Coordinates of C-alpha atoms and ligand atoms in Angstrom, one line a residue:
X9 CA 114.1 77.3 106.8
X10 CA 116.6 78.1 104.4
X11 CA 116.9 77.7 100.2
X12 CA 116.8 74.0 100.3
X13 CA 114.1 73.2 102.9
X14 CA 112.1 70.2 102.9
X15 CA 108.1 70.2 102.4
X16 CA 106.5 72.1 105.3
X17 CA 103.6 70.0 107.2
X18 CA 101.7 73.3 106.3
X19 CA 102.6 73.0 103.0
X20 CA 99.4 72.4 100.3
X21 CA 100.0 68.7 99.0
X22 CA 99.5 68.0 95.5
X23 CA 98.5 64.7 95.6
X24 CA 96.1 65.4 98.2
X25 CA 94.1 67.8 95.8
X26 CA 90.2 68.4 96.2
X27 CA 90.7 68.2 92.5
X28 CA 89.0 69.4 89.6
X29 CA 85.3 70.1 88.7
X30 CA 85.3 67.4 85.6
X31 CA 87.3 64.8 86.6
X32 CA 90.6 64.0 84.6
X33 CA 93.3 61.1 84.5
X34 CA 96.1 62.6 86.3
X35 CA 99.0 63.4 84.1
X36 CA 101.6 60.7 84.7
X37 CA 104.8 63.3 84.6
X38 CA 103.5 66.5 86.6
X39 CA 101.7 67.4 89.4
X40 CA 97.9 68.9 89.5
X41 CA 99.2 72.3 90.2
X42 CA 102.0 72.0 87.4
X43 CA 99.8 71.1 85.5
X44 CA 97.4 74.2 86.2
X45 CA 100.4 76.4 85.6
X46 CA 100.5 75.1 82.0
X47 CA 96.8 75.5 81.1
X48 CA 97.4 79.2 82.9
X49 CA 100.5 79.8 80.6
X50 CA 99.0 78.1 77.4
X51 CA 96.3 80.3 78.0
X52 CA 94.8 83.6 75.4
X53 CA 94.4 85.7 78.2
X54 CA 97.6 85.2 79.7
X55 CA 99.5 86.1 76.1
X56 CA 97.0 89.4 75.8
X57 CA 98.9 90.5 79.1
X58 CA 102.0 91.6 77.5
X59 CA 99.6 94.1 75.0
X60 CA 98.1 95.4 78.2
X61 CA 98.8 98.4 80.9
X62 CA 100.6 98.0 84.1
X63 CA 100.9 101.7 84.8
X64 CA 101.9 103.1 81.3
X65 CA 100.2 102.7 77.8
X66 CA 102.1 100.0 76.8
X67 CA 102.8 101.7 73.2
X68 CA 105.1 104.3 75.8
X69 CA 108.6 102.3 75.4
X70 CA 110.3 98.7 75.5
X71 CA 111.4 99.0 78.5
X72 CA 108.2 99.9 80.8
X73 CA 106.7 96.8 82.8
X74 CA 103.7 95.2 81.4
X75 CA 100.7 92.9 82.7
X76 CA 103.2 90.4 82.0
X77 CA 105.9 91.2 82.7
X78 CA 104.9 92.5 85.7
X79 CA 102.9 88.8 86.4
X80 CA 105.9 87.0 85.7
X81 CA 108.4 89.0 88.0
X82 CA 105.4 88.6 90.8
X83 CA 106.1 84.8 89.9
X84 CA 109.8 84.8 90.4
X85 CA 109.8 86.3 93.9
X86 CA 107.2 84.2 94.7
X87 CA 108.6 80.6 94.1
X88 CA 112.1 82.1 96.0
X89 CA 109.6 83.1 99.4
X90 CA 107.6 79.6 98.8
X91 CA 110.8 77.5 98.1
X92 CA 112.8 79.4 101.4
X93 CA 109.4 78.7 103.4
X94 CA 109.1 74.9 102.4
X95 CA 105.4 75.4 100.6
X96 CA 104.5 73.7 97.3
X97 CA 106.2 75.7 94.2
X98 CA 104.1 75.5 91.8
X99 CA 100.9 76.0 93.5
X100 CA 102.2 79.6 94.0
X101 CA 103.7 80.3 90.9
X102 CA 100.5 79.3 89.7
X103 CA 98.6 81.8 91.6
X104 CA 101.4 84.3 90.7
X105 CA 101.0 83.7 86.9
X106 CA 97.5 84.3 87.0
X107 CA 96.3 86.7 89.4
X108 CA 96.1 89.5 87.0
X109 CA 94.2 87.6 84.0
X110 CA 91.3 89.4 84.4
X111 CA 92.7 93.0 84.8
X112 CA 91.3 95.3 81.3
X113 CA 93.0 97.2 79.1
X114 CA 94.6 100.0 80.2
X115 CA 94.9 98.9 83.6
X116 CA 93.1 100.4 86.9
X117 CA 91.5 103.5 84.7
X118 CA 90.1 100.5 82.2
X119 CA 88.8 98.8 85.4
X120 CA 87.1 102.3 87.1
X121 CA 85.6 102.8 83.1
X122 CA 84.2 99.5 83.2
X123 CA 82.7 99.3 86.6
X124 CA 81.0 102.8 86.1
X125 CA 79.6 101.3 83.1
X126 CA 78.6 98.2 84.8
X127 CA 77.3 99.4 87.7
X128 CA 73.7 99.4 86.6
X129 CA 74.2 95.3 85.5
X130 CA 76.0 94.0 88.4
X131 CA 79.5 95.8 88.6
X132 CA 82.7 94.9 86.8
X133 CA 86.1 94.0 89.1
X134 CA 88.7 92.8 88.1
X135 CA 89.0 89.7 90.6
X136 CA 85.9 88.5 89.3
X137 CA 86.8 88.8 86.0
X138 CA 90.5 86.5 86.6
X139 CA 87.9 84.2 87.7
X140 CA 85.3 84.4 84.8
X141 CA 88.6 83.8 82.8
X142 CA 89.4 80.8 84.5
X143 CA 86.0 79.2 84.9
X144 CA 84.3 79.7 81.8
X145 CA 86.1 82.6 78.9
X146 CA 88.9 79.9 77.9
X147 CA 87.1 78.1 75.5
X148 CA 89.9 75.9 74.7
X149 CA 88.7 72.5 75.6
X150 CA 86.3 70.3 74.5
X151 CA 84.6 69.2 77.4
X152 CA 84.2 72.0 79.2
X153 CA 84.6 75.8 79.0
X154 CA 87.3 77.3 81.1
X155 CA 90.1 75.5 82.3
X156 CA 89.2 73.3 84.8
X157 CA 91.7 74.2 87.3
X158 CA 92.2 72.6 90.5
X159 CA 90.2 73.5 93.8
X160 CA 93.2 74.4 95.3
X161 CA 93.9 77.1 92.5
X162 CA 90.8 78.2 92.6
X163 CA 90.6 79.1 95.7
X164 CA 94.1 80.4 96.0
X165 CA 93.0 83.1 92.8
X166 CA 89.6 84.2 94.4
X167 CA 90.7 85.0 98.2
X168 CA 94.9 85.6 97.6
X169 CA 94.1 89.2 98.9
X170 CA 92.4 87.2 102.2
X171 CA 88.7 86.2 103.0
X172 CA 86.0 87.6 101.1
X173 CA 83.0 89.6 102.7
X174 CA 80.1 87.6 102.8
X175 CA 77.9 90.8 102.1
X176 CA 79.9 91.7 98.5
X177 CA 80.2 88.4 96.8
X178 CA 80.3 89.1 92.9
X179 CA 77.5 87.4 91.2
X180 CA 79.9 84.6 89.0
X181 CA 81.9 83.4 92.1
X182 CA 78.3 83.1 94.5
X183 CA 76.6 81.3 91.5
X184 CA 80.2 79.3 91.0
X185 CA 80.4 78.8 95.1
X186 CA 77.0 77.4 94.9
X187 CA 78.1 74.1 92.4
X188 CA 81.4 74.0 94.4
X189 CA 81.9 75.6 97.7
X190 CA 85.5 77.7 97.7
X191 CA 85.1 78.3 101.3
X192 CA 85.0 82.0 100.5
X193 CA 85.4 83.6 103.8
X194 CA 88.4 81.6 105.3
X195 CA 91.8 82.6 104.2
X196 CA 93.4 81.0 101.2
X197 CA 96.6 78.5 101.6
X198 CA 100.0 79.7 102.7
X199 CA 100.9 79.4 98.6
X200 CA 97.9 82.0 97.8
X201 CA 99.3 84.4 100.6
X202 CA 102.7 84.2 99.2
X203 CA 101.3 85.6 95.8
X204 CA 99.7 88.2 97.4
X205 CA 102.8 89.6 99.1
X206 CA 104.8 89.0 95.8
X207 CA 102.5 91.3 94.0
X208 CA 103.1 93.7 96.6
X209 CA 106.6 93.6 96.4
X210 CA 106.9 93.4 92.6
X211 CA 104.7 96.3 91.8
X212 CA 106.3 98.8 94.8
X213 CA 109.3 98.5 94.0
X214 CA 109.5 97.7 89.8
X215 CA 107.0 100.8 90.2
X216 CA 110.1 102.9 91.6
X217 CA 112.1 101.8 89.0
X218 CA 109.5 102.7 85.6
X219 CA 108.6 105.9 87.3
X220 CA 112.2 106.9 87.7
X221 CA 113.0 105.7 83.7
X222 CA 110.2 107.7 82.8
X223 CA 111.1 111.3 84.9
X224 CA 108.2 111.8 87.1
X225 CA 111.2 111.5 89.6
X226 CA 114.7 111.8 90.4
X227 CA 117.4 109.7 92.6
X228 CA 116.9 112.3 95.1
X229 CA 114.1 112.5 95.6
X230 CA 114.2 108.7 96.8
X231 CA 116.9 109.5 99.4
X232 CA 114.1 110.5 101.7
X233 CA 112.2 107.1 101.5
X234 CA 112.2 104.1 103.6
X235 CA 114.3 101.5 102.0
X236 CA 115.4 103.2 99.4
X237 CA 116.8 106.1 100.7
X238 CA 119.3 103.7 102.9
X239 CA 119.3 101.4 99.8
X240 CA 121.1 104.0 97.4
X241 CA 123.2 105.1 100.5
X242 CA 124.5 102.1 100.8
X243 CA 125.0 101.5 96.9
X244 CA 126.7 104.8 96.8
X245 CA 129.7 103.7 99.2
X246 CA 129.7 100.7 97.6
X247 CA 130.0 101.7 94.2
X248 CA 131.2 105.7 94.1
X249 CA 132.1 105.5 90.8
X250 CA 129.2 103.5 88.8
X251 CA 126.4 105.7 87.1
X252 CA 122.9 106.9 88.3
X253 CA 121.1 104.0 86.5
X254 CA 123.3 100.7 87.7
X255 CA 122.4 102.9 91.3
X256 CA 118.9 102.3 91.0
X257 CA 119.3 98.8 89.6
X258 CA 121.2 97.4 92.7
X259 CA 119.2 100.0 94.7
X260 CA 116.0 98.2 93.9
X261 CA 117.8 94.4 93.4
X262 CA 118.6 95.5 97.4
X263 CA 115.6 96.3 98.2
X264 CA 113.3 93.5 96.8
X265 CA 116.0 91.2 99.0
X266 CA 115.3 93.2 102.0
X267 CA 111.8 92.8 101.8
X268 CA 111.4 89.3 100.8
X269 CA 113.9 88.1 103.8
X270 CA 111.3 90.7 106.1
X271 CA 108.2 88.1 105.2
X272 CA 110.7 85.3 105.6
X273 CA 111.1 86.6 109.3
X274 CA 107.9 87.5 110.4
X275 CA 106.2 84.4 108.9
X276 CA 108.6 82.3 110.7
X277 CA 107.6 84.1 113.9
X278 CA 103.9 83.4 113.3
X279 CA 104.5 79.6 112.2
X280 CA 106.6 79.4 115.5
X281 CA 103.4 80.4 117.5
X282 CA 100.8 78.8 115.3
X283 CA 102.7 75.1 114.7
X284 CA 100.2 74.6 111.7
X285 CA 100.4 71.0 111.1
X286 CA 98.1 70.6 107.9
X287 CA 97.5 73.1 105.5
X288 CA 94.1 73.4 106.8
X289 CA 95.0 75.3 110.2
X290 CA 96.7 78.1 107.8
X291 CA 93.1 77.8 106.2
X292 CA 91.1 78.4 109.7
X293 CA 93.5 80.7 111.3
X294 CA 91.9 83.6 112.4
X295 CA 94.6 85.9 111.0
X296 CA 97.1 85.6 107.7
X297 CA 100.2 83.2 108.5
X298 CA 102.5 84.5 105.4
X299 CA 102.9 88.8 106.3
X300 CA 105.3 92.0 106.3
X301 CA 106.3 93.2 110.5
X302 CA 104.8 95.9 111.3
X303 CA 107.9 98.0 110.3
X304 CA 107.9 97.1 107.0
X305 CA 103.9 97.7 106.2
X306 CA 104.7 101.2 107.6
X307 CA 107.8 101.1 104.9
X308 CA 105.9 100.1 102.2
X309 CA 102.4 102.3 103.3
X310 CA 105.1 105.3 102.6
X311 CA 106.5 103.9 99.4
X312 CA 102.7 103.6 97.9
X313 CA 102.0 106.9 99.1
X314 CA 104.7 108.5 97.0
X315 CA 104.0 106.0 93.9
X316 CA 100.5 107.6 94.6
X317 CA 100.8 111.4 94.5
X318 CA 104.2 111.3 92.4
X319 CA 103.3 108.6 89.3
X320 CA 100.0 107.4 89.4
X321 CA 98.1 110.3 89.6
X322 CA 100.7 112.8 87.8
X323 CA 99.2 114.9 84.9
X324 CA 100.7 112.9 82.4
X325 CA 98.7 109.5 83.9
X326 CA 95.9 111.0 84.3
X327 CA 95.5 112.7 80.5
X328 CA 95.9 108.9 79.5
X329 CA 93.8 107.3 82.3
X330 CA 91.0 110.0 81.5
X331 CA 91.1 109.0 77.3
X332 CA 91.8 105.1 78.8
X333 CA 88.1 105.1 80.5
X334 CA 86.4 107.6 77.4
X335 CA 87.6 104.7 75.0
X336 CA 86.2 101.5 77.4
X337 CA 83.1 103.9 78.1
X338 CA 82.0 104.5 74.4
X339 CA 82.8 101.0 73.1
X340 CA 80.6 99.9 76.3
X341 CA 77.7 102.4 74.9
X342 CA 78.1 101.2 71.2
X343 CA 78.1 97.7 71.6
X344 CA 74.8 98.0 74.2
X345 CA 73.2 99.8 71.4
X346 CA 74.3 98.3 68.7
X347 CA 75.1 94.2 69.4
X348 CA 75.2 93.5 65.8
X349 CA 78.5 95.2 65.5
X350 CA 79.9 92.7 67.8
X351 CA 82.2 89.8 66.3
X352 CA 79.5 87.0 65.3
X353 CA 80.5 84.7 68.1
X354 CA 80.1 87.4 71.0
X355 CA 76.1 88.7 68.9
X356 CA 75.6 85.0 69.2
X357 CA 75.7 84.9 72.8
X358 CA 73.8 88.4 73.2
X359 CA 71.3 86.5 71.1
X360 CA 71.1 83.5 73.1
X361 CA 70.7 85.5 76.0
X362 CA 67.4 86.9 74.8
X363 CA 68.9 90.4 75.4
X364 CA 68.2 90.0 79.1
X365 CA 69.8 93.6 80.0
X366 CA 72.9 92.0 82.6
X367 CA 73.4 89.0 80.9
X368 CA 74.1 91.7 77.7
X369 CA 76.1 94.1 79.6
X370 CA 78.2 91.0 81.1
X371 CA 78.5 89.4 77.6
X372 CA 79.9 93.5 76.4
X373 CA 81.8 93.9 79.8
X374 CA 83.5 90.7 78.7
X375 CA 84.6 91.3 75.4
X376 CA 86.2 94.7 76.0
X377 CA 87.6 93.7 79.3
X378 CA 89.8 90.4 77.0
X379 CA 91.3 93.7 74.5
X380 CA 94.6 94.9 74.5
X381 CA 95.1 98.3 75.2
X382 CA 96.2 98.8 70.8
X383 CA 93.3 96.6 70.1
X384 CA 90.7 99.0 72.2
X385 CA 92.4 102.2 70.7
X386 CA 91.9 100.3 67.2
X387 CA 88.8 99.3 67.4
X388 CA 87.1 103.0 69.1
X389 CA 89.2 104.4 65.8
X390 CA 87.0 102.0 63.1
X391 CA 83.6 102.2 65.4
X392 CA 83.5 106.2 65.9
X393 CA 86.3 107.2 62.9
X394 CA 84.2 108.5 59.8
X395 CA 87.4 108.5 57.8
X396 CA 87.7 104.4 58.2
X397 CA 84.4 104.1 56.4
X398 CA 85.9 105.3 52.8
Ligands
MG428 MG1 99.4 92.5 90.3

């Protein structure tokens, strides 16, 4: 196992795809899940993601992380732990790219403001909404809606975070599951559970790094933490005479290598037990093949605790989370009372819908879900703003 390896027999195999719902030629010069990757990056949703929260309002400054940004450095470290681990590239990076499509403006409070809104019509989360992207929002081709992605994509998407509960299905994926069966409650390829560690990675520690730009912290206030405590330690001997911020550059640069060559480790143990010999066994195990030791899920349980009380729920977070889900709440209420204020595509489908209550509130849920966080802050202004009637 090392930055060169060969194809793992555990690896997902391209050519050996379940394929795609509508059959297409294959592409003569890239691979199924390269191929994904494109339609994911060519997508609308994907570009809204760098208009749309991470943890900040994105209006906040340059440098704070963004859906995209964020979904592309998830991406990076995910490709280095699939390359290291001999698993198929692009299948992850696929994954990566895409897991956070469905997430609404203004992040987790747009989320919490749309599923309190939803909750009478079926719930709003933001899994099923990556999915809803995927399968049937991208209008962008002209035999079918969505993007036709690959089964092995699919699946990857829907369970990255493990097996789902067969109780708490969301509506789209059981209807979806029901034309082609994602084998919801197995785990998800080796690739999927890459991505699912990245994130975790990505967002702990770039997370340190915003919240320390943006003062809801200091330096010290790290040295007591696992990881980075030792991390800035260790920079500090190295480095005496370099400045506070390339610290907590090559303190977090230190860390992210710390904790990706922890999952190299500990997966490596498991695969020595397990001696998966088809991507299916990583499929059927009865636990998750790609994971953190024990030691480092405590490390990183303490590192989300102090993102927790110290960032995301500071005063400052929570006076924009608390106008994030008013906003998503009263365009919700408008557009149920009022379709015809919607765009004339999105009244067209209300229409078509006979105004069946959920099928409305999905259609609504839908179309503020795809804003940007300045588009949703417009568009309250011109629907509630007397002023921008004159
Ligand atoms: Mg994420």
């Amino acid at each position: 196992m090392n930055a060169f390896s060969q194809t793992a027999t555990y690896a997902t195999n391209a050519a050996q795809s379940r394929g795609r719902l509508v059959s297409e030629t294959p592409s003569a010069t890239r691979t199924a899940f390269q191929r994904d990757r494109d339609r994911i990056v060519h997508s609308g949703a994907f570009r809204k993601m760098r208009n749309k929260t991470q943890v900040f309002i994105e209006s906040e400054g340059d440098y704070y992380r963004t859906r995209l940004t964020h979904s592309l450095e998830v991406a990076q470290i995910a490709r280095s732990i699939s390359r290291a681990l001999g698993l198929d590239e692009d299948l992850t990076e696929t994954i990566a790219l895409a897991h956070d499509l469905g997430h609404p403006c203004f992040g987790h409070a747009g989320a919490d403001g749309l599923a309190a809104a939803m909750e009478p019509y079926g719930g709003f989360n933001h899994n099923e909404q990556t999915f809803r992207i995927l399968v049937e929002l991208e209008k962008r081709y002209a035999r079918f809606d969505g993007l036709n992605l690959t089964w092995e994509t699919l699946e990857g998407v829907v369970k990255h975070n493990g097996p789902l509960d067969p109780h708490a299905i969301p509506p789209t994926l059981l209807e979806f599951n029901g034309t082609w069966d994602l084998e919801l409650t197995s785990f998800a390829s080796a690739e999927a559970q890459v991505a699912a560690l990245s994130d975790d990675i990505a967002y702990n520690t770039h997370d340190i790094d915003d919240g320390h730009r943006a003062g809801f912290f200091r330096l010290e206030d790290l040295s007591a933490l696992p990881l980075f405590g030792s991390a800035l330690e260790k920079m500090r001997k190295l480095y005496p005479d370099t400045d506070r911020e390339r610290l907590m550059y090559e303190a977090v640069r230190d860390v992210i290598g710390l904790i990706v060559d922890d999952v190299l480790a500990a997966t490596q143990r498991n695969l020595d037990i397990m001696k998966p010999q088809s991507a299916e066994e990583i499929r059927y195990a009865a636990q998750p093949t790609v994971v953190f030791s024990e030691g480092m899920t405590a490390h990183i349980d303490v590192l989300r605790r102090f993102l927790r009380e110290n960032m995301y729920r500071h005063s400052r977070i929570n006076r924009i989370c608390a106008k994030a889900q008013k906003i998503v709440r009263d365009l919700f209420d408008f557009f149920m009372q009022h379709p015809n204020c919607l765009p004339a595509s999105w009244f067209d489908a209300v229409k078509a819908c006979a105004s069946e209550d959920n099928a409305k509130a999905r259609i609504i849920a839908d179309y503020i879900a795809g804003m940007t966080d300045r588009f949703a802050v417009q568009e309250h202004k011109k629907v509630f703003s007397t002023e921008a009637m004159i």
